[in-house]
Coordinates of C-alpha atoms and ligand atoms in Angstrom, one line a residue:
X1 CA 18.6 15.3 3.5
X2 CA 20.5 15.8 1.2
X3 CA 23.3 13.9 2.1
X4 CA 20.5 11.0 3.0
X5 CA 19.1 11.3 -0.4
X6 CA 22.8 11.0 -1.9
X7 CA 23.6 7.8 0.4
X8 CA 20.6 6.7 -0.6
X9 CA 20.6 7.2 -4.4
X10 CA 24.2 5.0 -3.8
X11 CA 22.4 1.8 -2.4
X12 CA 20.4 1.6 -4.9
X13 CA 22.8 1.9 -8.0
X14 CA 25.1 -0.1 -6.4
X15 CA 22.0 -2.8 -6.2
X16 CA 20.8 -3.1 -2.7
X17 CA 17.7 -1.7 -0.9
X18 CA 16.2 1.2 0.5
X19 CA 13.2 1.9 2.9
X20 CA 12.0 5.6 1.8
X21 CA 8.7 7.7 2.9
X22 CA 5.5 8.0 1.2
X23 CA 1.9 9.7 1.6
X24 CA 0.8 6.3 1.9
X25 CA 3.3 4.0 4.0
X26 CA 6.9 3.4 3.7
X27 CA 8.0 1.6 1.1
X28 CA 11.3 -1.0 0.5
X29 CA 12.6 0.1 -2.5
X30 CA 14.9 -1.2 -5.6
X31 CA 15.8 -0.6 -8.9
X32 CA 13.3 -2.1 -11.0
X33 CA 16.1 -2.6 -13.6
X34 CA 18.0 -4.8 -11.6
X35 CA 17.2 -8.8 -11.1
X36 CA 20.0 -8.4 -7.8
X37 CA 18.0 -6.2 -6.3
X38 CA 14.5 -7.6 -7.4
X39 CA 15.4 -10.6 -5.7
X40 CA 16.3 -9.1 -2.5
X41 CA 13.0 -7.0 -1.9
X42 CA 11.0 -10.9 -2.2
X43 CA 13.7 -12.6 -0.2
X44 CA 13.4 -9.7 2.8
X45 CA 9.9 -9.3 2.4
X46 CA 9.5 -13.7 1.9
X47 CA 7.1 -12.7 -0.5
X48 CA 6.4 -15.4 -3.3
X49 CA 7.2 -14.9 -6.8
X50 CA 3.3 -14.6 -7.7
X51 CA 2.6 -11.4 -5.9
X52 CA 3.8 -8.1 -8.8
X53 CA 5.2 -5.9 -6.9
X54 CA 4.5 -2.6 -7.9
X55 CA 6.7 0.4 -9.8
X56 CA 7.3 4.3 -8.8
X57 CA 7.9 6.5 -11.2
X58 CA 8.9 10.6 -10.7
X59 CA 6.9 11.7 -13.4
X60 CA 4.6 10.4 -16.8
X61 CA 7.2 11.0 -18.9
X62 CA 9.7 8.3 -17.8
X63 CA 6.2 6.4 -17.2
X64 CA 5.2 6.7 -20.8
X65 CA 8.7 5.3 -22.1
X66 CA 8.4 2.6 -20.6
X67 CA 4.9 1.5 -21.3
X68 CA 1.7 1.4 -23.8
X69 CA -0.4 3.8 -22.5
X70 CA -3.9 4.8 -23.7
X71 CA -5.5 7.7 -23.7
X72 CA -8.1 7.0 -20.4
X73 CA -5.3 5.4 -18.7
X74 CA -3.3 9.1 -19.1
X75 CA -6.5 10.7 -18.2
X76 CA -7.1 8.9 -15.1
X77 CA -3.0 9.1 -14.1
X78 CA -3.3 13.0 -14.9
X79 CA -6.3 13.3 -12.1
X80 CA -4.6 11.4 -9.2
X81 CA -1.2 11.6 -10.1
X82 CA 2.0 12.1 -8.7
X83 CA -1.1 10.6 -5.5
X84 CA -2.1 7.2 -4.1
X85 CA -2.9 5.6 -7.5
X86 CA -1.6 2.8 -9.1
X87 CA -2.6 1.6 -12.7
X88 CA -2.0 -1.7 -13.9
X89 CA -0.5 -0.7 -17.5
X90 CA 0.9 -2.7 -20.3
X91 CA 4.7 -3.0 -20.6
X92 CA 7.0 -2.0 -23.6
X93 CA 8.6 -4.4 -25.7
X94 CA 11.8 -2.2 -25.2
X95 CA 11.4 -1.4 -21.5
X96 CA 13.9 -2.2 -19.2
X97 CA 12.1 -3.0 -16.4
X98 CA 13.0 -6.6 -14.9
X99 CA 10.6 -9.3 -16.1
X100 CA 10.9 -10.8 -12.3
X101 CA 8.8 -7.5 -11.0
X102 CA 6.0 -8.9 -12.3
X103 CA 6.3 -12.2 -12.4
X104 CA 6.7 -12.2 -16.6
X105 CA 3.6 -11.1 -17.2
X106 CA 3.6 -7.8 -19.3
X107 CA 1.3 -6.3 -17.0
X108 CA 3.0 -3.8 -14.5
X109 CA 1.7 -1.7 -11.5
X110 CA 2.5 2.0 -12.0
X111 CA 2.5 5.2 -9.4
X112 CA 3.9 8.7 -8.9
X113 CA 4.3 9.1 -4.9
X114 CA 3.1 12.2 -3.7
X115 CA 6.0 13.2 -0.8
X116 CA 9.0 15.1 -1.4
X117 CA 11.6 12.6 0.0
X118 CA 10.5 9.7 -2.7
X119 CA 10.2 12.6 -5.2
X120 CA 13.9 13.6 -4.4
X121 CA 15.0 10.1 -4.3
X122 CA 12.8 9.1 -7.7
X123 CA 14.8 11.8 -9.4
X124 CA 17.9 11.0 -8.3
X125 CA 18.5 7.8 -10.4
X126 CA 18.1 7.0 -13.9
X127 CA 15.6 4.1 -13.7
X128 CA 12.6 3.4 -11.6
X129 CA 12.0 2.0 -8.0
X130 CA 10.1 -1.0 -7.8
X131 CA 8.7 -0.5 -4.0
X132 CA 6.4 -3.1 -1.8
X133 CA 4.9 -1.7 1.3
X134 CA 8.3 -1.8 4.1
X135 CA 6.9 -5.2 6.2
X136 CA 7.2 -9.3 6.2
X137 CA 4.5 -10.6 3.6
X138 CA 0.7 -10.5 5.0
X139 CA 1.7 -8.2 7.9
X140 CA 0.9 -4.8 8.7
X141 CA 2.2 -2.1 6.9
X142 CA 4.3 0.2 7.9
X143 CA 3.5 4.6 8.6
X144 CA 6.5 5.8 10.8
X145 CA 9.8 4.0 11.3
X146 CA 9.4 2.7 15.1
X147 CA 6.9 0.4 13.0
X148 CA 9.7 -1.6 11.0
X149 CA 10.9 -5.0 11.4
X150 CA 14.5 -5.0 12.3
X151 CA 14.8 -7.7 9.4
X152 CA 13.6 -5.4 7.0
X153 CA 15.6 -2.5 8.7
X154 CA 19.1 -4.7 9.4
X155 CA 19.0 -5.3 5.7
X156 CA 17.9 -1.6 3.5
X157 CA 19.1 2.1 4.2
X158 CA 17.1 4.0 5.8
X159 CA 15.4 6.8 5.1
X160 CA 13.8 8.9 8.4
X161 CA 10.8 10.7 6.5
X162 CA 8.7 10.1 9.8
X163 CA 4.4 9.7 9.8
X164 CA 3.7 9.2 6.3
X165 CA 0.5 12.0 5.8
X166 CA -2.5 9.8 4.4
X167 CA -1.8 6.1 6.2
X168 CA -3.6 3.9 4.1
X169 CA -2.1 2.6 1.0
X170 CA -2.8 3.3 -3.0
X171 CA -5.6 2.2 -5.0
X172 CA -4.4 0.1 -7.5
X173 CA -7.1 0.1 -10.8
X174 CA -7.0 -1.6 -13.8
X175 CA -8.8 0.1 -17.0
X176 CA -10.8 -1.4 -19.7
X177 CA -12.2 0.1 -22.2
X178 CA -14.8 2.1 -20.6
X179 CA -14.8 0.5 -17.1
X180 CA -12.4 0.7 -14.1
X181 CA -11.3 -2.1 -12.3
X182 CA -10.3 -1.9 -8.8
X183 CA -7.9 -4.8 -7.7
X184 CA -7.5 -3.0 -4.5
X185 CA -9.5 -0.9 -2.8
X186 CA -7.1 1.9 -1.5
X187 CA -6.5 5.5 0.1
X188 CA -8.3 6.9 -3.1
X189 CA -11.9 6.3 -2.8
X190 CA -14.4 5.0 -5.1
X191 CA -16.0 8.2 -4.8
X192 CA -13.9 10.5 -6.0
X193 CA -13.0 8.5 -8.8
X194 CA -16.5 8.4 -9.9
X195 CA -16.3 12.3 -9.2
X196 CA -13.8 12.8 -11.8
X197 CA -14.9 10.6 -14.1
X198 CA -18.4 9.9 -13.8
X199 CA -18.4 8.3 -17.5
X200 CA -16.0 5.3 -16.1
X201 CA -18.3 2.1 -15.0
X202 CA -16.3 1.5 -11.8
X203 CA -16.1 -2.3 -10.6
X204 CA -14.4 -3.9 -7.5
X205 CA -12.7 -7.1 -8.5
X206 CA -13.7 -9.7 -5.9
X207 CA -11.3 -11.8 -4.0
X208 CA -11.0 -14.5 -5.6
X209 CA -10.3 -13.2 -9.3
X210 CA -6.8 -13.6 -10.2
X211 CA -6.0 -10.4 -11.9
X212 CA -4.5 -9.1 -8.2
X213 CA -2.6 -12.2 -6.7
X214 CA -2.2 -10.5 -3.9
X215 CA -5.7 -10.3 -2.8
X216 CA -6.7 -13.6 -2.5
X217 CA -4.3 -14.5 1.2
X218 CA -4.5 -13.6 4.5
X219 CA -3.6 -10.4 4.7
X220 CA -2.4 -7.1 6.3
X221 CA -2.7 -8.9 9.3
X222 CA -1.4 -8.2 13.1
X223 CA -0.2 -11.1 15.1
X224 CA -3.2 -11.3 18.0
X225 CA -6.0 -12.8 16.5
X226 CA -8.6 -9.8 15.5
X227 CA -12.2 -9.8 15.4
X228 CA -14.1 -7.4 13.8
X229 CA -17.6 -5.4 14.0
X230 CA -18.1 -6.5 17.6
X231 CA -20.6 -5.5 19.9
X232 CA -18.7 -6.2 23.0
X233 CA -15.3 -6.7 24.4
X234 CA -14.1 -9.7 25.7
X235 CA -12.2 -9.1 28.9
X236 CA -8.4 -10.2 27.4
X237 CA -8.7 -7.9 24.6
X238 CA -7.0 -4.7 23.1
X239 CA -10.0 -2.6 21.5
X240 CA -9.9 -0.5 18.0
X241 CA -12.7 1.9 18.2
X242 CA -14.3 4.3 16.3
X243 CA -16.3 7.1 17.5
X244 CA -18.8 7.5 20.4
X245 CA -20.0 4.3 21.5
X246 CA -20.1 2.4 25.1
X247 CA -17.3 -0.2 23.8
X248 CA -14.7 -0.3 26.5
X249 CA -11.7 -2.6 26.7
X250 CA -9.8 -3.9 30.6
X251 CA -7.0 -3.8 29.0
X252 CA -5.8 -1.2 26.5
X253 CA -8.0 0.4 23.5
X254 CA -7.2 3.4 21.0
X255 CA -9.6 5.1 19.2
X256 CA -9.4 6.0 15.4
X257 CA -11.5 8.5 15.8
X258 CA -13.9 10.2 18.0
X259 CA -15.4 12.2 15.9
X260 CA -16.0 9.2 13.5
X261 CA -14.3 11.5 10.9
X262 CA -12.8 8.4 8.3
X263 CA -9.8 10.9 7.8
X264 CA -8.0 10.3 10.9
X265 CA -9.2 7.5 11.4
X266 CA -7.0 6.5 8.2
X267 CA -4.1 7.9 9.3
X268 CA -4.3 6.5 12.9
X269 CA -5.3 2.9 11.3
X270 CA -2.4 0.8 10.9
X271 CA -0.5 2.6 14.0
X272 CA -2.9 1.5 16.6
X273 CA -3.7 -1.8 15.3
X274 CA 1.0 -2.3 15.7
X275 CA 0.6 -0.4 19.0
X276 CA -2.3 -3.2 19.8
X277 CA -0.9 -5.9 18.4
X278 CA 2.4 -5.5 20.6
X279 CA 0.0 -4.8 23.7
X280 CA -0.5 -7.6 26.7
X281 CA -3.7 -8.1 25.2
X282 CA -4.5 -11.6 23.7
X283 CA -6.7 -10.4 21.1
X284 CA -7.8 -7.6 18.8
X285 CA -11.4 -6.2 19.5
X286 CA -12.3 -3.8 16.1
X287 CA -15.5 -1.5 16.8
X288 CA -18.0 -0.8 13.3
X289 CA -16.5 1.5 10.7
X290 CA -19.2 2.3 8.4
X291 CA -18.6 1.2 4.9
X292 CA -18.5 4.0 3.0
X293 CA -14.7 5.7 1.5
X294 CA -12.4 6.0 3.4
X295 CA -14.0 3.1 5.6
X296 CA -13.9 0.9 3.1
X297 CA -10.7 0.7 2.7
X298 CA -10.2 -0.2 6.3
X299 CA -12.9 -2.7 7.2
X300 CA -10.8 -4.6 3.7
X301 CA -7.9 -4.5 5.5
X302 CA -9.7 -6.0 8.9
X303 CA -11.5 -8.2 6.8
X304 CA -8.4 -9.9 5.8
X305 CA -6.4 -9.4 8.4
X306 CA -8.5 -10.9 10.5
X307 CA -9.0 -14.2 8.0
X308 CA -8.0 -17.7 9.1
X309 CA -7.7 -18.4 5.4
X310 CA -3.9 -18.8 4.6
Ligands
TXA401 O1 1.1 3.0 -1.3 C1 1.5 2.0 -1.8 O2 0.9 1.1 -3.0 C2 3.1 1.1 -0.9 C3 3.7 2.7 -1.0 C4 5.2 2.1 -1.4 O3 3.6 2.3 -3.1 N1 3.2 0.2 -1.6 C5 2.7 -1.7 -1.6 O4 2.5 -2.1 -2.4 O5 1.3 -1.5 -0.6 P1 2.4 -3.6 -2.2 O6 3.3 -4.0 -3.4 O7 2.6 -3.7 -0.8 O8 0.8 -3.4 -2.5 C6 0.7 -3.3 -4.0 C7 -0.2 -4.6 -3.9 C8 -0.4 -5.4 -4.2 O9 -1.9 -6.1 -3.9 C9 -0.3 -6.7 -5.5 O10 -0.9 -7.4 -5.7 C10 -1.0 -5.2 -6.8 O11 -0.9 -4.1 -5.6 N2 -0.6 -5.5 -7.5 C11 0.9 -4.9 -8.2 N3 0.9 -4.7 -9.5 C12 0.1 -5.7 -10.3 C13 0.1 -6.1 -11.4 N4 0.9 -6.7 -12.2 N5 -0.8 -6.7 -11.4 C14 -1.8 -6.7 -10.5 N6 -2.0 -6.8 -9.4 C15 -0.7 -6.4 -9.0
MG402 MG1 1.9 -4.2 0.9

């Protein structure tokens, strides 16, 4: 792994891109201070510049160097980092992070991943790593390397770290006085945040707010049409099932968790969507998933995936 990290480090230092594993999904990373690298990320992902990219750091000190961070933000960061929490912070004037990363806004999403390879890579370079999920814009995230599209693999150095452990992206939040606004549901549930910070008012950002640009459009979508909360599977549809029920597909089916465990389901979620998308079914029918904890995050992804609003 040492020589792989070293090659990845050189790739990043030369302004090129690296696909690396995190505990949530694979990231498509580049030097956050290098405008050429940032342009490559947007170009390769086919992502509009209006949708900012989150920045990965090796530790809180590296974040403090670049951002104004108040006591509340520090406490939330400290409670969940390293881990799947992205906090939107205000850049210091002296920060070397390139403005193109966040559409010239002062606010940037920051996180410290909890993954040995990601942390080794971050420690090997002296800049933060800008990294969106390693998938084409609006498509399904990658939780193992065979999910990666060939366009991405051909244009980036790949570090294969096997399957990611959590399977759903980080939770994106913004703190505002005593409020914590969830901009994107993720691997850290609202319930978990409430337990640690009972004094904070937690709000879910609605879909059309412009606080979270990536949230408005069709997103996390397979190529096949998708129907959610189904009672019946059509004859040419594949099935993404959850728990025990009478739903059956004639073509192919995967059960996220037979014992209805949301953590197990999260881990399987994108993998099964990839498998169904590459099967010979004509559409994907999805069983009801309970609207609690990680179930809320999966339902959010499914709702966007089934949306026709490009
Ligand atoms: O788990 C994750 O977060 C993965 C791994 C690779 O770290 N990354 C990821 O990045 O999912 P991405 O770019 O696919 O999603 C980041 C989300 C987007 O919905 C984006 O709009 C939002 O965070 N975001 C990023 N920067 C923001 C900002 N400055 N203000 C508001 N929302 C922001
Ligand atoms: Mg993404």
